[in-house]
CSV table of C-alpha atoms in Angstrom, one decimal:
chain,number,residue,atom,x,y,z
A,1,MET,CA,-0.1,-77.4,2.8
A,2,LYS,CA,-2.0,-76.9,5.8
A,3,LYS,CA,1.1,-77.6,7.6
A,4,LEU,CA,3.3,-74.8,5.6
A,5,ILE,CA,0.0,-72.4,6.1
A,6,ALA,CA,0.1,-72.9,9.8
A,7,ALA,CA,3.7,-72.5,10.2
A,8,THR,CA,3.5,-69.6,8.1
A,9,ILE,CA,1.1,-68.0,10.5
A,10,ALA,CA,3.0,-69.4,13.5
A,11,SER,CA,6.1,-67.5,12.1
A,12,LEU,CA,4.2,-64.2,12.0
A,13,VAL,CA,2.5,-64.7,15.2
A,14,LEU,CA,6.4,-64.6,16.7
A,15,LEU,CA,6.9,-61.5,14.6
A,16,SER,CA,3.5,-59.5,15.4
A,17,ALA,CA,3.6,-59.7,19.3
A,18,CYS,CA,0.5,-59.3,21.2
A,19,SER,CA,-0.1,-56.3,23.3
A,20,ASN,CA,1.6,-56.5,26.4
A,21,LEU,CA,0.9,-52.7,28.0
A,22,GLU,CA,1.6,-52.2,31.7
A,23,THR,CA,0.2,-49.5,34.1
A,24,THR,CA,1.8,-46.5,33.4
A,25,ARG,CA,3.4,-43.3,35.5
A,26,SER,CA,3.5,-41.1,32.3
A,27,GLY,CA,3.5,-37.8,34.4
A,28,PHE,CA,0.0,-37.0,33.9
A,29,LEU,CA,-0.9,-37.4,37.5
A,30,ASN,CA,0.7,-35.0,39.8
A,31,ASN,CA,1.8,-37.6,42.6
A,32,TYR,CA,2.4,-41.2,42.0
A,33,GLU,CA,4.1,-42.1,45.0
A,34,GLN,CA,0.7,-41.6,47.0
A,35,MET,CA,-0.7,-44.3,45.0
A,36,GLN,CA,-0.7,-48.2,46.3
A,37,PRO,CA,-0.7,-51.4,44.0
A,38,ASN,CA,-3.8,-53.5,44.4
A,39,GLY,CA,-1.9,-56.7,43.1
A,40,LYS,CA,-3.6,-56.5,39.5
A,41,GLY,CA,-0.6,-54.0,38.3
A,42,THR,CA,-3.4,-51.3,38.9
A,43,LEU,CA,-2.4,-48.3,41.1
A,44,THR,CA,-5.0,-46.5,43.0
A,45,TYR,CA,-5.7,-43.7,45.8
A,46,SER,CA,-8.8,-43.2,47.4
A,47,ASN,CA,-9.3,-40.0,49.9
A,48,SER,CA,-12.8,-41.2,51.0
A,49,LEU,CA,-13.3,-38.9,53.9
A,50,ALA,CA,-13.0,-35.7,51.6
A,51,GLN,CA,-15.6,-37.3,48.9
A,52,LYS,CA,-18.8,-37.3,50.9
A,53,ARG,CA,-19.8,-33.7,50.1
A,54,TYR,CA,-19.8,-34.0,46.5
A,55,THR,CA,-23.0,-34.0,44.2
A,56,ALA,CA,-21.7,-33.2,40.9
A,57,PHE,CA,-18.9,-33.8,38.5
A,58,LEU,CA,-17.4,-32.2,35.4
A,59,VAL,CA,-15.4,-33.9,32.9
A,60,ASP,CA,-12.1,-32.4,31.1
A,61,ASP,CA,-11.2,-32.9,27.7
A,62,VAL,CA,-9.6,-36.5,27.4
A,63,GLN,CA,-5.5,-36.2,27.0
A,64,TYR,CA,-3.8,-38.7,24.6
A,65,SER,CA,-0.1,-39.6,24.6
A,66,GLN,CA,1.7,-42.6,22.6
A,67,GLY,CA,4.0,-44.0,25.1
A,68,ASP,CA,7.1,-45.8,25.0
A,69,LYS,CA,5.0,-49.0,24.4
A,70,GLY,CA,2.2,-47.7,22.3
A,71,GLU,CA,1.4,-47.9,18.6
A,72,VAL,CA,0.9,-45.0,16.1
A,73,LEU,CA,-3.0,-44.4,15.6
A,74,ASN,CA,-4.5,-41.9,13.4
A,75,ALA,CA,-6.3,-38.8,14.1
A,76,GLU,CA,-9.5,-40.6,14.0
A,77,GLN,CA,-8.6,-43.5,16.2
A,78,ILE,CA,-7.4,-41.2,18.8
A,79,ALA,CA,-10.6,-39.2,18.7
A,80,THR,CA,-12.8,-42.5,18.6
A,81,LEU,CA,-10.9,-43.7,21.8
A,82,LYS,CA,-11.4,-40.1,23.5
A,83,ASP,CA,-14.8,-40.1,22.9
A,84,THR,CA,-15.5,-43.7,24.1
A,85,TYR,CA,-13.3,-42.8,27.2
A,86,ARG,CA,-15.3,-40.0,28.0
A,87,ASN,CA,-18.7,-41.2,27.5
A,88,ALA,CA,-18.1,-44.2,29.6
A,89,VAL,CA,-16.7,-42.0,32.8
A,90,THR,CA,-19.8,-39.8,32.1
A,91,LYS,CA,-22.0,-42.8,32.5
A,92,ALA,CA,-20.2,-44.5,35.2
A,93,PHE,CA,-20.7,-41.3,37.4
A,94,SER,CA,-24.0,-40.3,36.1
A,95,ASP,CA,-25.6,-43.0,38.7
A,96,LYS,CA,-25.2,-40.9,41.7
A,97,TYR,CA,-23.6,-37.6,40.5
A,98,THR,CA,-25.1,-34.8,38.2
A,99,LEU,CA,-22.7,-33.7,35.4
A,100,VAL,CA,-22.3,-29.9,35.2
A,101,SER,CA,-20.1,-28.1,32.7
A,102,THR,CA,-18.4,-25.5,35.1
A,103,PRO,CA,-16.6,-25.3,38.6
A,104,ALA,CA,-18.5,-24.6,41.6
A,105,ALA,CA,-18.5,-26.0,45.1
A,106,ASN,CA,-19.2,-29.6,45.6
A,107,VAL,CA,-18.1,-30.4,42.4
A,108,MET,CA,-15.6,-33.1,41.5
A,109,ARG,CA,-13.2,-32.5,38.4
A,110,VAL,CA,-12.4,-35.7,36.4
A,111,ARG,CA,-9.3,-35.7,34.6
A,112,LEU,CA,-8.4,-38.6,32.0
A,113,SER,CA,-5.5,-39.7,30.1
A,114,ILE,CA,-4.9,-42.3,27.6
A,115,THR,CA,-1.2,-43.2,28.1
A,116,SER,CA,-0.5,-46.2,25.6
A,117,VAL,CA,-2.6,-48.0,22.9
A,118,ASN,CA,-1.7,-51.5,21.0
A,119,LYS,CA,-3.7,-52.3,18.0
A,120,SER,CA,-5.1,-55.9,17.0
A,121,THR,CA,-3.5,-56.8,13.8
A,122,VAL,CA,-6.8,-57.3,11.8
A,123,PRO,CA,-5.4,-59.2,8.6
A,124,LEU,CA,-3.5,-61.9,10.4
A,125,ASN,CA,-6.6,-62.4,12.9
A,126,TYR,CA,-8.5,-63.0,9.9
A,127,VAL,CA,-6.0,-65.6,8.4
A,128,SER,CA,-5.4,-67.3,11.8
A,129,THR,CA,-9.1,-67.7,12.5
A,130,LEU,CA,-9.8,-69.5,9.1
A,131,VAL,CA,-6.8,-71.9,9.2
A,132,LEU,CA,-6.2,-72.1,13.4
A,133,LEU,CA,-9.7,-71.4,14.4
A,134,THR,CA,-8.8,-68.5,16.6
A,135,PRO,CA,-7.2,-65.0,16.1
A,136,VAL,CA,-4.1,-64.6,17.8
A,137,SER,CA,-2.8,-60.7,17.7
A,138,ASN,CA,-4.8,-58.9,20.5
A,139,GLY,CA,-4.9,-55.1,21.3
A,140,GLY,CA,-4.6,-53.3,24.6
A,141,ILE,CA,-4.5,-49.7,26.2
A,142,SER,CA,-3.3,-48.1,29.5
A,143,THR,CA,-5.1,-45.0,31.0
A,144,GLU,CA,-4.3,-42.8,33.9
A,145,SER,CA,-7.3,-41.0,35.7
A,146,GLU,CA,-7.7,-38.4,38.7
A,147,ILE,CA,-10.5,-36.9,40.6
A,148,VAL,CA,-9.9,-33.4,42.2
A,149,ASP,CA,-12.2,-30.9,43.9
A,150,ALA,CA,-13.0,-28.5,40.7
A,151,LEU,CA,-12.0,-25.3,42.7
A,152,THR,CA,-9.5,-25.8,45.1
A,153,GLY,CA,-8.0,-29.0,43.1
A,154,GLU,CA,-7.6,-31.0,46.2
A,155,ARG,CA,-7.1,-34.8,45.4
A,156,LEU,CA,-10.1,-37.0,45.9
A,157,SER,CA,-9.0,-40.3,44.1
A,158,ALA,CA,-6.9,-41.2,41.5
A,159,LEU,CA,-6.0,-44.5,39.0
A,160,SER,CA,-3.7,-46.0,36.6
A,161,THR,CA,-4.6,-49.0,35.0
A,162,HIS,CA,-3.8,-51.2,31.8
A,163,SER,CA,-5.8,-53.8,29.7
A,164,ASN,CA,-4.6,-56.4,27.4
A,165,PRO,CA,-8.1,-58.4,26.6
A,166,THR,CA,-7.9,-61.9,24.7
A,167,VAL,CA,-10.1,-64.2,23.6
A,168,PHE,CA,-10.7,-65.8,26.9
A,169,ASP,CA,-12.0,-62.3,27.9
A,170,GLY,CA,-14.9,-62.4,25.9
A,171,LYS,CA,-13.6,-59.7,23.6
A,172,PHE,CA,-13.7,-61.8,20.2
A,173,SER,CA,-15.2,-59.0,18.2
A,174,GLY,CA,-11.9,-56.6,19.3
A,175,TYR,CA,-9.5,-58.8,17.3
A,176,PHE,CA,-11.0,-57.5,14.0
A,177,ASN,CA,-10.7,-53.8,14.5
A,178,PRO,CA,-7.5,-52.2,15.1
A,179,ILE,CA,-8.8,-50.4,18.4
A,180,GLY,CA,-11.7,-52.9,19.2
A,181,HIS,CA,-10.1,-54.2,22.4
A,182,ALA,CA,-9.0,-50.8,23.4
A,183,GLN,CA,-12.1,-49.1,23.0
A,184,ALA,CA,-13.6,-52.5,25.1
A,185,ALA,CA,-11.3,-51.7,27.7
A,186,LEU,CA,-12.4,-48.2,28.4
A,187,GLU,CA,-15.6,-49.0,30.1
A,188,SER,CA,-13.6,-51.4,32.3
A,189,HIS,CA,-11.9,-48.3,33.3
A,190,ALA,CA,-14.3,-45.9,33.8
A,191,THR,CA,-15.8,-48.7,36.1
A,192,GLN,CA,-12.4,-48.6,38.1
A,193,LEU,CA,-12.4,-45.0,38.4
A,194,ARG,CA,-15.7,-44.8,39.5
A,195,GLU,CA,-15.2,-47.1,42.4
A,196,THR,CA,-12.3,-45.1,43.7
A,197,VAL,CA,-15.3,-42.8,44.8
A,198,ALA,CA,-17.7,-43.6,47.6
A,199,PRO,CA,-19.5,-46.9,46.7
A,200,ARG,CA,-22.5,-47.0,44.3
């Protein structure tokens, strides 16, 4: 019986593909040719000379698109991911810069977009954990972001990146929330964006 159950789960795993999202070029950013790969599937751009005069930042509303490889999310899931992303970026930049609400001199505008999301298959993960002692269906997320001068629109930095967390990344709880892995990855994406600006 156990062999039959294991074989059934194996079949379900094949049918329920794990997240394999990639870095996107969705059109959210104005210039992708300017960006350079970092060897980890991430594209970045940083104008370090232009960044030195900034003392504050503001964050635009987070944009969302399903993308070619993304899965359908409900309104609550989209809102949760948008809030998580905005909060993570605000926290990351508040170490050195002041959060403001209106454009002004020496203020950076942060533009954010979620460009693809894959969900964990929670029921399958419960069954596979009971039988195989490990979850098997992970989630993932791709994002694009950009920092520009709040008044002139001059580009200061940009990032396009993705994450497909696994159990080996210590993201075990993400297997039991459809968007858990996507949420967890956004803190890392915020940190990566922060690192495109003058070092902490």
